[in-house]
Coordinates of C-alpha atoms in Angstrom, one line a residue:
X1 CA 246.2 170.6 12.6
X2 CA 242.8 170.1 14.2
X3 CA 242.0 170.6 17.8
X4 CA 239.1 168.8 19.5
X5 CA 237.5 170.6 22.4
X6 CA 235.4 168.7 24.8
X7 CA 232.8 170.8 26.6
X8 CA 233.2 170.9 30.3
X9 CA 229.7 169.6 30.9
X10 CA 230.2 166.6 28.5
X11 CA 229.7 163.3 30.5
X12 CA 233.0 161.4 30.8
X13 CA 233.0 157.5 30.8
X14 CA 232.4 156.2 34.3
X15 CA 235.4 153.9 34.0
X16 CA 237.9 156.8 33.4
X17 CA 236.3 158.9 36.2
X18 CA 236.3 156.1 38.7
X19 CA 239.8 154.8 38.0
X20 CA 241.7 157.5 39.9
X21 CA 239.4 157.1 42.9
X22 CA 240.0 153.4 43.1
X23 CA 243.8 154.0 42.8
X24 CA 243.7 156.3 45.7
X25 CA 242.4 153.4 47.9
X26 CA 244.7 150.7 46.7
X27 CA 247.7 151.5 49.0
X28 CA 245.6 152.2 52.1
X29 CA 243.7 148.9 51.5
X30 CA 246.9 147.1 51.0
X31 CA 248.3 148.6 54.2
X32 CA 245.4 147.4 56.2
X33 CA 245.4 144.0 54.6
X34 CA 249.0 143.5 55.6
X35 CA 248.1 144.1 59.2
X36 CA 245.2 141.6 58.9
X37 CA 247.6 139.0 57.4
X38 CA 250.0 139.5 60.3
X39 CA 247.1 138.9 62.7
X40 CA 246.1 135.7 60.9
X41 CA 249.7 134.5 61.1
X42 CA 249.3 134.3 64.9
X43 CA 247.9 131.5 67.1
X44 CA 245.6 129.6 67.4
X45 CA 246.0 129.5 63.6
X46 CA 249.1 127.5 62.4
X47 CA 249.5 130.1 59.5
X48 CA 252.8 131.4 60.6
X49 CA 253.9 131.8 56.8
X50 CA 251.3 134.5 56.2
X51 CA 253.8 136.9 57.9
X52 CA 255.9 136.7 54.8
X53 CA 253.3 138.0 52.2
X54 CA 252.1 140.4 54.9
X55 CA 255.6 142.1 55.0
X56 CA 255.9 141.8 51.2
X57 CA 252.7 143.7 50.8
X58 CA 253.8 146.2 53.5
X59 CA 257.0 146.7 51.6
X60 CA 255.2 147.5 48.5
X61 CA 252.9 149.8 50.3
X62 CA 255.7 151.9 51.9
X63 CA 258.5 151.8 49.4
X64 CA 259.3 155.4 48.4
X65 CA 256.4 157.0 50.3
X66 CA 256.7 160.4 52.0
X67 CA 256.8 160.5 55.8
X68 CA 253.2 161.9 56.2
X69 CA 251.8 159.2 53.8
X70 CA 253.9 156.5 55.4
X71 CA 252.5 157.4 58.8
X72 CA 248.9 157.1 57.7
X73 CA 249.6 153.8 55.9
X74 CA 251.5 152.4 58.9
X75 CA 248.7 153.3 61.2
X76 CA 246.3 151.3 59.0
X77 CA 248.7 148.4 59.1
X78 CA 248.8 148.7 63.0
X79 CA 245.0 148.8 63.3
X80 CA 244.6 145.8 60.9
X81 CA 247.0 143.9 63.0
X82 CA 246.3 144.9 66.6
X83 CA 242.6 145.5 66.6
X84 CA 241.8 141.8 66.1
X85 CA 244.9 140.5 67.9
X86 CA 244.0 142.3 71.1
X87 CA 240.3 141.8 71.0
X88 CA 240.6 139.8 74.2
X89 CA 241.4 142.8 76.2
X90 CA 237.8 144.0 76.0
X91 CA 236.4 140.5 76.8
X92 CA 234.8 141.7 80.2
X93 CA 235.3 145.5 80.3
X94 CA 233.8 146.5 77.0
X95 CA 235.2 148.0 73.8
X96 CA 236.7 151.3 75.0
X97 CA 239.8 149.8 76.7
X98 CA 240.4 147.4 73.8
X99 CA 240.0 150.2 71.2
X100 CA 242.2 152.6 73.2
X101 CA 245.0 150.0 73.7
X102 CA 245.0 149.0 69.9
X103 CA 245.0 152.7 68.9
X104 CA 248.0 153.6 71.0
X105 CA 249.9 150.5 70.1
X106 CA 249.2 151.1 66.4
X107 CA 251.0 154.5 66.7
X108 CA 254.1 152.6 67.3
X109 CA 253.6 150.7 64.1
X110 CA 252.9 153.9 62.3
X111 CA 256.1 155.6 63.4
X112 CA 258.0 152.5 62.6
X113 CA 256.6 152.5 59.0
X114 CA 257.8 156.1 58.6
X115 CA 261.3 154.8 59.2
X116 CA 260.9 151.8 56.9
X117 CA 259.7 154.2 54.2
X118 CA 262.7 156.5 54.7
X119 CA 265.2 153.7 54.4
X120 CA 263.5 152.2 51.4
X121 CA 265.4 154.5 49.1
X122 CA 268.8 152.9 50.4
X123 CA 270.6 150.0 48.6
X124 CA 269.7 146.7 50.2
X125 CA 266.8 148.3 51.9
X126 CA 265.1 145.2 53.1
X127 CA 267.9 144.8 55.8
X128 CA 267.5 148.4 57.1
X129 CA 263.7 148.1 57.0
X130 CA 263.7 144.9 59.0
X131 CA 266.1 146.6 61.5
X132 CA 263.7 149.6 61.9
X133 CA 260.8 147.1 62.5
X134 CA 262.8 145.7 65.4
X135 CA 263.4 149.2 66.7
X136 CA 259.7 149.7 66.7
X137 CA 259.1 146.4 68.6
X138 CA 261.8 147.4 71.1
X139 CA 260.1 150.8 71.8
X140 CA 256.8 149.1 72.2
X141 CA 258.2 146.7 74.6
X142 CA 259.4 149.4 77.0
X143 CA 257.0 152.4 76.8
X144 CA 254.7 153.6 78.2
X145 CA 254.2 152.1 81.7
X146 CA 256.9 149.5 81.2
X147 CA 255.9 148.5 77.7
X148 CA 253.5 146.0 76.1
X149 CA 255.5 143.5 74.0
X150 CA 252.3 141.6 72.9
X151 CA 252.3 141.1 69.1
X152 CA 256.1 140.7 68.5
X153 CA 256.4 139.0 65.2
X154 CA 258.5 136.3 66.9
X155 CA 255.5 135.2 69.0
X156 CA 253.6 134.2 65.8
X157 CA 256.4 131.8 64.8
X158 CA 256.0 128.9 67.3
X159 CA 255.1 126.5 64.5
X160 CA 257.2 128.1 62.0
X161 CA 260.4 127.3 60.0
X162 CA 262.2 130.3 61.5
X163 CA 261.8 129.2 65.2
X164 CA 265.3 127.8 65.7
X165 CA 266.6 131.4 65.3
X166 CA 265.2 132.1 68.8
X167 CA 268.1 130.2 70.1
X168 CA 270.5 132.4 68.2
X169 CA 269.5 135.8 69.3
X170 CA 266.1 135.6 71.0
X171 CA 262.9 137.2 69.8
X172 CA 264.7 140.2 68.1
X173 CA 266.7 138.0 65.7
X174 CA 263.6 135.8 65.1
X175 CA 261.4 138.8 64.3
X176 CA 264.2 140.3 62.2
X177 CA 264.5 137.2 60.1
X178 CA 260.8 136.9 59.4
X179 CA 260.5 140.7 58.4
X180 CA 263.7 140.5 56.3
X181 CA 262.5 137.4 54.4
X182 CA 259.1 139.2 53.7
X183 CA 260.6 142.4 52.5
X184 CA 263.1 140.3 50.5
X185 CA 260.2 138.5 48.9
X186 CA 258.8 141.8 47.7
X187 CA 262.0 143.2 46.5
X188 CA 262.8 140.0 44.6
X189 CA 259.4 140.1 42.8
X190 CA 260.0 143.8 42.0
X191 CA 263.3 143.0 40.5
X192 CA 261.9 140.2 38.4
X193 CA 259.0 142.5 37.2
X194 CA 261.6 145.1 36.3
X195 CA 263.5 142.7 34.3
X196 CA 260.5 141.7 32.3
X197 CA 259.5 145.3 31.7
X198 CA 262.8 146.7 30.8
X199 CA 264.9 143.7 29.8
X200 CA 267.6 144.5 32.3
X201 CA 268.2 144.8 36.0
X202 CA 270.9 146.0 38.2
X203 CA 272.8 142.9 39.4
X204 CA 273.7 144.3 42.7
X205 CA 270.1 145.1 43.6
X206 CA 268.9 141.7 42.3
X207 CA 271.5 139.9 44.4
X208 CA 270.6 141.9 47.5
X209 CA 267.0 141.1 47.1
X210 CA 267.5 137.4 46.6
X211 CA 269.9 137.4 49.6
X212 CA 267.3 139.1 51.8
X213 CA 264.8 136.4 50.9
X214 CA 267.1 133.3 51.1
X215 CA 269.4 134.1 54.0
X216 CA 266.9 134.1 56.8
X217 CA 265.7 130.7 55.6
X218 CA 269.2 129.3 55.4
X219 CA 270.0 130.8 58.8
X220 CA 267.0 128.9 60.3
X221 CA 268.1 125.7 58.8
X222 CA 271.7 126.2 60.1
X223 CA 270.3 127.0 63.6
X224 CA 268.4 123.7 63.9
X225 CA 271.3 121.9 65.7
X226 CA 271.0 124.3 68.5
X227 CA 267.4 123.1 69.3
X228 CA 267.9 120.1 71.5
X229 CA 265.6 118.4 74.0
X230 CA 268.2 115.9 75.4
X231 CA 268.4 115.6 79.2
X232 CA 271.7 117.2 80.3
X233 CA 270.9 116.9 84.1
X234 CA 268.5 113.9 84.2
X235 CA 264.8 114.4 84.2
X236 CA 262.1 115.5 86.6
X237 CA 258.5 114.3 86.8
X238 CA 256.4 117.5 87.2
X239 CA 252.6 117.9 87.8
X240 CA 250.6 121.0 86.6
X241 CA 247.3 121.5 88.2
X242 CA 244.4 123.2 86.4
X243 CA 241.7 123.6 89.0
X244 CA 239.3 125.7 86.9
X245 CA 237.2 128.6 88.0
X246 CA 233.4 128.8 89.1
X247 CA 232.6 131.2 86.4
X248 CA 234.1 133.3 83.7
X249 CA 235.0 137.0 83.7
X250 CA 236.2 139.6 86.2
X251 CA 233.8 138.4 88.9
X252 CA 235.5 135.0 89.2
X253 CA 237.4 136.5 92.1
X254 CA 234.2 136.9 94.0
X255 CA 234.4 133.1 94.6
X256 CA 238.0 133.1 95.7
X257 CA 237.6 130.3 98.1
X258 CA 236.0 128.1 95.4
X259 CA 239.0 128.7 93.1
X260 CA 241.4 127.6 95.9
X261 CA 239.2 124.6 96.8
X262 CA 239.2 123.6 93.0
X263 CA 243.0 123.5 92.9
X264 CA 243.3 121.8 96.3
X265 CA 240.7 119.1 95.4
X266 CA 242.4 118.4 92.0
X267 CA 245.8 118.0 93.7
X268 CA 244.2 115.5 96.3
X269 CA 242.6 113.6 93.4
X270 CA 246.2 113.4 91.8
X271 CA 247.4 112.1 95.1
X272 CA 244.7 109.4 95.1
X273 CA 245.6 108.5 91.6
X274 CA 249.2 108.2 92.6
X275 CA 248.4 106.0 95.5
X276 CA 246.3 103.8 93.2
X277 CA 249.1 103.5 90.6
X278 CA 247.0 105.4 88.0
X279 CA 249.5 108.3 87.7
X280 CA 253.3 108.5 88.4
X281 CA 254.3 110.3 91.6
X282 CA 255.6 113.9 90.7
X283 CA 258.8 115.3 92.0
X284 CA 257.0 118.7 92.6
X285 CA 253.7 120.3 91.7
X286 CA 252.9 123.6 90.1
X287 CA 249.7 125.6 90.7
X288 CA 248.7 128.6 88.5
X289 CA 248.7 132.3 89.2
X290 CA 245.8 133.3 91.4
X291 CA 245.1 129.7 92.5
X292 CA 244.7 131.2 96.0
X293 CA 243.4 134.8 96.0
X294 CA 243.0 134.4 99.6
X295 CA 246.3 135.5 101.3
X296 CA 247.4 132.3 103.1
X297 CA 249.5 134.3 105.5
X298 CA 246.5 136.1 106.8
X299 CA 243.7 133.5 106.3
X300 CA 244.1 130.5 108.5
X301 CA 241.4 128.6 106.6
X302 CA 243.2 129.1 103.2
X303 CA 246.5 128.0 104.7
X304 CA 244.9 124.9 106.1
X305 CA 243.4 123.9 102.7
X306 CA 246.8 124.4 101.0
X307 CA 248.5 122.4 103.7
X308 CA 246.1 119.5 103.5
X309 CA 246.6 119.4 99.7
X310 CA 250.4 119.6 99.8
X311 CA 250.6 117.1 102.4
X312 CA 248.4 114.7 100.5
X313 CA 250.7 114.8 97.4
X314 CA 253.7 114.8 99.6
X315 CA 256.1 116.9 97.4
X316 CA 257.1 120.7 97.1
X317 CA 254.2 122.7 95.5
X318 CA 254.3 126.2 94.0
X319 CA 251.1 128.1 94.9
X320 CA 250.1 131.3 93.2
X321 CA 248.6 133.7 95.8
X322 CA 247.6 137.3 96.2
X323 CA 249.5 138.6 99.3
X324 CA 247.7 141.5 101.0
X325 CA 250.0 143.3 103.5
X326 CA 248.5 145.7 106.0
X327 CA 249.9 148.7 104.1
X328 CA 251.3 149.3 100.7
X329 CA 250.6 147.5 97.5
X330 CA 249.4 144.1 96.9
X331 CA 251.7 141.3 95.7
X332 CA 251.1 138.7 93.0
X333 CA 253.2 136.1 94.6
X334 CA 254.3 132.5 94.0
X335 CA 255.0 130.5 97.2
X336 CA 257.0 127.4 97.5
X337 CA 255.1 125.2 99.9
X338 CA 256.8 122.3 101.5
X339 CA 254.7 119.4 102.7
X340 CA 256.4 119.4 106.2
X341 CA 257.5 123.0 106.7
X342 CA 254.8 125.0 104.8
X343 CA 255.8 128.1 102.9
X344 CA 259.6 128.4 102.6
X345 CA 260.2 130.8 99.7
X346 CA 258.4 133.4 97.6
X347 CA 258.6 135.2 94.3
X348 CA 256.8 138.4 93.6
X349 CA 255.8 139.2 89.9
X350 CA 258.2 141.7 88.6
X351 CA 256.3 142.9 85.5
X352 CA 252.8 143.8 86.7
X353 CA 250.3 144.6 84.2
X354 CA 249.1 148.2 83.8
X355 CA 245.4 148.7 83.7
X356 CA 244.9 145.1 84.9
X357 CA 247.0 144.8 88.1
X358 CA 247.5 148.5 88.7
X359 CA 245.8 151.6 87.3
X360 CA 248.1 154.4 86.1
X361 CA 246.5 157.7 85.8
X362 CA 243.4 156.5 87.6
X363 CA 241.4 159.7 87.7
X364 CA 241.8 160.2 84.0
X365 CA 241.1 156.6 83.1
X366 CA 238.0 156.7 85.3
X367 CA 236.4 159.2 83.0
X368 CA 236.4 156.8 80.1
X369 CA 235.6 153.5 82.1
X370 CA 234.4 153.0 85.6
X371 CA 235.6 149.5 85.6
X372 CA 239.1 150.7 86.7
X373 CA 237.7 150.8 90.2
X374 CA 237.4 147.0 90.1
X375 CA 241.1 147.2 90.8
X376 CA 240.6 148.9 94.2
X377 CA 244.1 148.4 95.4
X378 CA 247.1 148.3 93.0
X379 CA 249.6 145.6 92.8
X380 CA 253.3 146.4 93.2
X381 CA 256.2 144.8 91.4
X382 CA 258.8 142.5 92.9
X383 CA 262.5 143.0 92.3
X384 CA 264.1 139.6 92.8
X385 CA 264.6 136.9 90.1
X386 CA 262.5 133.9 90.9
X387 CA 264.2 130.5 91.0
X388 CA 263.0 127.8 93.4
X389 CA 264.8 124.7 94.4
X390 CA 262.1 122.0 94.2
X391 CA 263.3 118.5 95.2
X392 CA 266.7 119.2 93.7
X393 CA 265.4 120.9 90.5
X394 CA 266.0 124.6 90.0
X395 CA 262.8 125.9 88.6
X396 CA 262.6 129.5 87.0
X397 CA 259.4 131.4 87.6
X398 CA 257.8 133.6 84.9
X399 CA 254.3 134.8 85.9
X400 CA 251.8 135.1 83.2
X401 CA 252.2 138.5 81.4
X402 CA 255.9 138.3 82.2
X403 CA 256.4 135.6 79.4
X404 CA 256.2 138.5 76.9
X405 CA 259.2 140.2 78.3
X406 CA 262.6 139.0 77.1
X407 CA 264.4 139.6 80.4
X408 CA 262.0 137.7 82.6
X409 CA 262.7 134.2 81.3
X410 CA 266.3 134.9 80.5
X411 CA 267.0 136.1 84.1
X412 CA 265.9 132.8 85.5
X413 CA 268.1 130.8 83.2
X414 CA 271.1 132.9 83.9
X415 CA 270.4 132.4 87.6
X416 CA 270.5 128.6 87.2
X417 CA 267.0 127.5 86.2
X418 CA 267.0 124.0 84.6
X419 CA 263.3 124.3 83.9
X420 CA 260.9 127.2 83.5
X421 CA 257.4 127.5 84.9
X422 CA 254.9 130.1 83.5
X423 CA 251.9 130.0 85.9
X424 CA 249.0 132.1 84.5
X425 CA 245.4 133.1 85.1
X426 CA 243.4 133.6 81.9
X427 CA 240.0 133.3 83.4
X428 CA 239.3 137.0 83.0
X429 CA 239.6 136.6 79.2
X430 CA 237.1 133.9 78.8
X431 CA 237.4 131.6 75.7
X432 CA 239.3 134.2 73.7
X433 CA 242.5 133.7 71.7
X434 CA 244.6 135.2 74.6
X435 CA 245.6 131.8 76.1
X436 CA 246.8 130.4 72.8
X437 CA 248.8 133.7 72.1
X438 CA 250.5 133.4 75.5
X439 CA 251.1 129.7 75.1
X440 CA 252.9 130.4 71.9
X441 CA 255.2 132.8 73.8
X442 CA 256.1 130.0 76.1
X443 CA 257.0 127.8 73.2
X444 CA 259.3 130.4 71.8
X445 CA 260.9 130.8 75.2
X446 CA 261.5 127.1 75.4
X447 CA 263.5 127.1 72.2
X448 CA 265.2 130.5 73.0
X449 CA 266.7 129.1 76.2
X450 CA 266.6 125.4 75.6
X451 CA 264.5 124.6 78.6
X452 CA 261.3 122.6 79.2
X453 CA 258.5 124.9 80.0
X454 CA 255.5 124.0 82.1
X455 CA 252.4 126.2 81.9
X456 CA 249.8 125.7 84.7
X457 CA 246.7 127.8 84.1
X458 CA 243.6 128.3 86.2
X459 CA 241.2 127.6 83.3
X460 CA 243.2 126.6 80.3
X461 CA 245.2 126.0 78.3
X462 CA 247.7 124.3 80.6
X463 CA 250.7 122.6 78.9
X464 CA 254.0 120.8 79.1
X465 CA 256.5 122.0 76.5
X466 CA 259.8 120.4 75.5
X467 CA 262.9 122.5 74.9
X468 CA 262.4 122.1 71.2
X469 CA 259.0 123.9 71.6
X470 CA 256.9 120.8 71.1
X471 CA 253.7 120.6 73.4
X472 CA 253.6 117.0 74.7
X473 CA 250.6 117.5 77.0
X474 CA 247.9 120.1 77.2
X475 CA 244.4 120.6 78.8
X476 CA 241.1 121.7 77.4
X477 CA 239.9 125.2 78.4
X478 CA 237.8 125.5 81.6
X479 CA 238.2 121.8 82.4
X480 CA 239.8 120.6 85.8
X481 CA 242.8 118.5 85.0
X482 CA 246.2 117.5 86.1
X483 CA 249.1 117.1 83.7
X484 CA 252.0 114.7 84.9
X485 CA 255.0 114.4 82.6
X486 CA 258.7 113.5 82.8
X487 CA 260.7 116.4 81.2
X488 CA 264.4 116.8 80.6
X489 CA 266.5 119.1 82.7
X490 CA 269.2 121.2 81.1
X491 CA 271.8 123.7 82.2
X492 CA 273.7 124.7 79.0
X493 CA 273.2 128.2 77.7
X494 CA 272.1 129.0 74.2
X495 CA 273.7 131.8 72.3
X496 CA 270.6 133.8 72.8
X497 CA 270.8 133.3 76.6
X498 CA 274.6 134.3 76.6
X499 CA 274.2 137.3 74.3
X500 CA 271.2 138.7 76.2
X501 CA 270.2 142.1 75.0
X502 CA 273.1 142.5 72.6
X503 CA 271.5 141.2 69.4
X504 CA 268.7 143.7 69.9
X505 CA 271.2 146.5 70.6
X506 CA 273.0 145.7 67.4
X507 CA 269.8 145.9 65.4
X508 CA 268.9 149.1 66.9
X509 CA 272.3 150.6 66.0
X510 CA 271.8 149.3 62.5
X511 CA 268.4 150.9 62.3
X512 CA 269.6 154.2 63.7
X513 CA 272.5 154.3 61.1
X514 CA 270.1 153.5 58.3
X515 CA 267.6 156.2 59.2
X516 CA 270.3 158.7 59.8
X517 CA 271.8 158.0 56.3
X518 CA 268.3 158.2 54.7
X519 CA 267.6 161.6 56.4
X520 CA 271.0 162.9 55.3
X521 CA 270.5 161.8 51.7
X522 CA 267.1 163.4 51.7
X523 CA 268.4 166.8 53.0
X524 CA 271.2 166.8 50.6
X525 CA 268.8 166.1 47.6
X526 CA 266.6 168.9 48.7
X527 CA 269.5 171.4 48.9
X528 CA 270.7 170.3 45.5
X529 CA 267.2 170.8 44.0
X530 CA 267.0 174.2 45.6
X531 CA 270.5 175.2 44.4
X532 CA 269.5 174.0 40.9
X533 CA 266.3 176.0 41.0
X534 CA 268.2 179.2 42.0
X535 CA 270.7 178.7 39.2
X536 CA 267.9 178.2 36.7
X537 CA 266.1 181.3 37.9
X538 CA 269.4 183.4 37.7
X539 CA 269.9 182.0 34.1
X540 CA 266.5 183.2 33.1

């Protein structure tokens, strides 16, 4: 027998030395890439299907990983996804708030991925992994400071095959189906590769993988009959006014009177078009959020401008205003303005935006960014569901940021809304992707509750959406315009509306049971290994 001894200082081939280093970066790179693919699946790109390879890649990255490794890989996924998705949050206030928000929200993704890695050792693990992802979305939608649901996988599916599932169980079921299909795609590929490598495969595991891939697609096809845009209660002709703002950014509020005048003038122009036969007369008119940042209850000139515009068009009009009481917090309020009686009803925004409409932990936040003092007086939340009776049509009110919260739209429908309005103000975020991301949420809500959704925005994109999620009219950004459309009114309730929060609760229980089983199995295996080691040592 001969032995070859290689001196320690003998140079080794670069290829052999470099291969382990490259391998160390394969999974982290794949984790970050899966996040980037998720971002690319969101609007304004119609690439919803990229979510499937994104979760397939994430499944490969996480399967069998230890908790600490999964935490790091998951954080890379979260950053790859949320850093570009939330870029608009730093549009006017700099990079620090954007980076801080993405970093915090990515922690939720990281912890979620730890759970997904834990359940990846269980049979039929794509089901449990998808349920754990929904648990992560549920947590992110509720904490901290009331939650930040932006970036739910469901909101990237407005153009996708899975969209009808929103009518079955809302955004939790829609997100679950997409994640399950993506993880099922990876597991199916893994089973096929194992078959080619070994010549055999466990039938149960292969069947579970194939079902995880196929069942969400079949479910989406079976749910299509639930998506209906037929008029159950007749139709209504609605007008959405986009008055535009004098300039972009945070300082657009410095010309509050100009913003109000823009919306009043565009409404009066619509009245002239109606009188000339150029446009149909609307049954009611919707102005956007912040269309009057001058409190019409305290500013006589603002009230006069609104009165003149509403009388000109001659129909009930919903005006978005900032209400400034003598004491206490401000109110982001929608006012129903009657052409004869003036203001007759109000809705105060319930989900106010942290760090935008109010500043939690202000002294601490000021250390990192002095722009917090631009919000010199905090907004407070309302507590009542907003449904206005506008010329016989019950219109549910969901103000801007509220469209991301499941309860906001659902509450209006269960309180009798036949149509939903999502008045918004995106001027602060310039020409970023924010307005398209938010518009996609409204499209998902339309299908979820089978309601027409009208989105009046100060600066674009305003839109009219049918109950099947189709946009039939929309404006260009930062262009004054008025959309007038006849939309179907509906009063039936989808399964998603009836079930409310219960589909999400069921998925959370499923996730908890799976994680509990995975932890129990891991503890038992560790004890068995320890016992075996003790026995082996005693034998020696």
